[in-house]
Amino acid sequence: MRLPVIKHTVNFIKENDEDWVNETIELLEYMSEARGIKDEELDVIGELLSNFYGALEVHKDIQSGTDEKEALNAFMKRVTGSIDG
């Protein structure tokens, strides 16, 4: 996961709508099941999906009243903690 991509996606959600990100997730998940897709392509799709899911979580925290910077930092700490532990 990359924080700049998550932050950029959160800004997109604020300017537009989270439905766009949800629909993009659906499309990427569908594309990942395509016949003949290469491992490298699956890696890219997986990275995009994880960033989009992360952005949705951060956006939810912001909607609950958490400051954006704090929500981003808290999310990254959770992710890092789950990887380390």
PDB file of C-alpha atoms in Angstrom:
ATOM      1  CA  MET A   1       0.000   0.000   0.000  1.00  0.00           C
ATOM      2  CA  ARG A   2       1.175   3.451  -0.801  1.00  0.00           C
ATOM      3  CA  LEU A   3       0.072   6.377   1.308  1.00  0.00           C
ATOM      4  CA  PRO A   4       0.260   8.930  -1.561  1.00  0.00           C
ATOM      5  CA  VAL A   5      -2.079   6.775  -3.677  1.00  0.00           C
ATOM      6  CA  ILE A   6      -4.488   6.336  -0.768  1.00  0.00           C
ATOM      7  CA  LYS A   7      -4.458  10.069  -0.035  1.00  0.00           C
ATOM      8  CA  HIS A   8      -5.030  10.899  -3.708  1.00  0.00           C
ATOM      9  CA  THR A   9      -7.949   8.467  -3.831  1.00  0.00           C
ATOM     10  CA  VAL A  10      -9.429   9.970  -0.640  1.00  0.00           C
ATOM     11  CA  ASN A  11      -9.287  13.384  -2.343  1.00  0.00           C
ATOM     12  CA  PHE A  12     -11.052  11.894  -5.369  1.00  0.00           C
ATOM     13  CA  ILE A  13     -13.782  10.539  -3.095  1.00  0.00           C
ATOM     14  CA  LYS A  14     -14.212  13.970  -1.464  1.00  0.00           C
ATOM     15  CA  GLU A  15     -14.483  15.684  -4.850  1.00  0.00           C
ATOM     16  CA  ASN A  16     -16.705  13.073  -6.456  1.00  0.00           C
ATOM     17  CA  ASP A  17     -18.277  10.121  -4.700  1.00  0.00           C
ATOM     18  CA  GLU A  18     -17.141   6.884  -3.102  1.00  0.00           C
ATOM     19  CA  ASP A  19     -19.416   4.968  -5.476  1.00  0.00           C
ATOM     20  CA  TRP A  20     -16.854   5.554  -8.238  1.00  0.00           C
ATOM     21  CA  VAL A  21     -14.201   3.789  -6.175  1.00  0.00           C
ATOM     22  CA  ASN A  22     -16.559   0.945  -5.255  1.00  0.00           C
ATOM     23  CA  GLU A  23     -17.421   0.427  -8.929  1.00  0.00           C
ATOM     24  CA  THR A  24     -13.744   0.536  -9.877  1.00  0.00           C
ATOM     25  CA  ILE A  25     -13.053  -2.127  -7.258  1.00  0.00           C
ATOM     26  CA  GLU A  26     -15.797  -4.298  -8.739  1.00  0.00           C
ATOM     27  CA  LEU A  27     -14.317  -3.893 -12.214  1.00  0.00           C
ATOM     28  CA  LEU A  28     -10.761  -4.661 -11.087  1.00  0.00           C
ATOM     29  CA  GLU A  29     -11.925  -7.754  -9.202  1.00  0.00           C
ATOM     30  CA  TYR A  30     -13.774  -8.889 -12.321  1.00  0.00           C
ATOM     31  CA  MET A  31     -10.721  -8.218 -14.511  1.00  0.00           C
ATOM     32  CA  SER A  32      -8.524 -10.254 -12.171  1.00  0.00           C
ATOM     33  CA  GLU A  33     -10.543 -13.329 -13.154  1.00  0.00           C
ATOM     34  CA  ALA A  34      -9.915 -12.876 -16.896  1.00  0.00           C
ATOM     35  CA  ARG A  35      -8.384 -15.779 -18.778  1.00  0.00           C
ATOM     36  CA  GLY A  36      -4.793 -15.250 -19.778  1.00  0.00           C
ATOM     37  CA  ILE A  37      -4.037 -12.500 -17.304  1.00  0.00           C
ATOM     38  CA  LYS A  38      -0.364 -12.443 -16.359  1.00  0.00           C
ATOM     39  CA  ASP A  39       1.040 -12.598 -12.830  1.00  0.00           C
ATOM     40  CA  GLU A  40       2.521  -9.105 -13.204  1.00  0.00           C
ATOM     41  CA  GLU A  41      -0.889  -7.762 -14.182  1.00  0.00           C
ATOM     42  CA  LEU A  42      -2.481  -9.471 -11.178  1.00  0.00           C
ATOM     43  CA  ASP A  43       0.143  -7.860  -8.949  1.00  0.00           C
ATOM     44  CA  VAL A  44      -0.767  -4.403 -10.266  1.00  0.00           C
ATOM     45  CA  ILE A  45      -4.482  -5.054  -9.878  1.00  0.00           C
ATOM     46  CA  GLY A  46      -3.912  -6.327  -6.334  1.00  0.00           C
ATOM     47  CA  GLU A  47      -1.903  -3.243  -5.422  1.00  0.00           C
ATOM     48  CA  LEU A  48      -4.599  -0.948  -6.808  1.00  0.00           C
ATOM     49  CA  LEU A  49      -7.308  -2.868  -4.957  1.00  0.00           C
ATOM     50  CA  SER A  50      -5.490  -2.655  -1.634  1.00  0.00           C
ATOM     51  CA  ASN A  51      -5.001   1.093  -2.078  1.00  0.00           C
ATOM     52  CA  PHE A  52      -8.655   1.631  -3.005  1.00  0.00           C
ATOM     53  CA  TYR A  53      -9.899  -0.430  -0.062  1.00  0.00           C
ATOM     54  CA  GLY A  54      -7.552   1.524   2.194  1.00  0.00           C
ATOM     55  CA  ALA A  55      -8.855   4.820   0.851  1.00  0.00           C
ATOM     56  CA  LEU A  56     -12.426   3.739   1.577  1.00  0.00           C
ATOM     57  CA  GLU A  57     -11.456   2.917   5.181  1.00  0.00           C
ATOM     58  CA  VAL A  58      -9.706   6.269   5.616  1.00  0.00           C
ATOM     59  CA  HIS A  59     -12.697   8.069   4.094  1.00  0.00           C
ATOM     60  CA  LYS A  60     -15.011   6.286   6.538  1.00  0.00           C
ATOM     61  CA  ASP A  61     -12.851   7.487   9.447  1.00  0.00           C
ATOM     62  CA  ILE A  62     -12.927  11.038   8.094  1.00  0.00           C
ATOM     63  CA  GLN A  63     -16.725  10.829   7.781  1.00  0.00           C
ATOM     64  CA  SER A  64     -16.799   9.824  11.464  1.00  0.00           C
ATOM     65  CA  GLY A  65     -15.026  13.057  12.388  1.00  0.00           C
ATOM     66  CA  THR A  66     -11.370  12.035  12.364  1.00  0.00           C
ATOM     67  CA  ASP A  67      -8.935  14.567  10.900  1.00  0.00           C
ATOM     68  CA  GLU A  68      -7.659  13.436   7.476  1.00  0.00           C
ATOM     69  CA  LYS A  69      -3.995  13.359   8.466  1.00  0.00           C
ATOM     70  CA  GLU A  70      -4.832  11.486  11.661  1.00  0.00           C
ATOM     71  CA  ALA A  71      -7.037   9.022   9.752  1.00  0.00           C
ATOM     72  CA  LEU A  72      -4.257   8.352   7.225  1.00  0.00           C
ATOM     73  CA  ASN A  73      -1.651   7.857   9.948  1.00  0.00           C
ATOM     74  CA  ALA A  74      -3.917   5.587  11.999  1.00  0.00           C
ATOM     75  CA  PHE A  75      -4.684   3.468   8.948  1.00  0.00           C
ATOM     76  CA  MET A  76      -1.022   3.049   8.065  1.00  0.00           C
ATOM     77  CA  LYS A  77      -0.231   2.103  11.687  1.00  0.00           C
ATOM     78  CA  ARG A  78      -2.957  -0.579  11.557  1.00  0.00           C
ATOM     79  CA  VAL A  79      -1.594  -1.922   8.293  1.00  0.00           C
ATOM     80  CA  THR A  80       1.998  -1.896   9.519  1.00  0.00           C
ATOM     81  CA  GLY A  81       0.925  -3.551  12.776  1.00  0.00           C
ATOM     82  CA  SER A  82      -0.899  -6.317  10.926  1.00  0.00           C
ATOM     83  CA  ILE A  83       2.142  -6.967   8.734  1.00  0.00           C
ATOM     84  CA  ASP A  84       4.612  -6.931  11.630  1.00  0.00           C
ATOM     85  CA  GLY A  85       2.474  -8.970  14.000  1.00  0.00           C
TER      86      GLY A  85
END
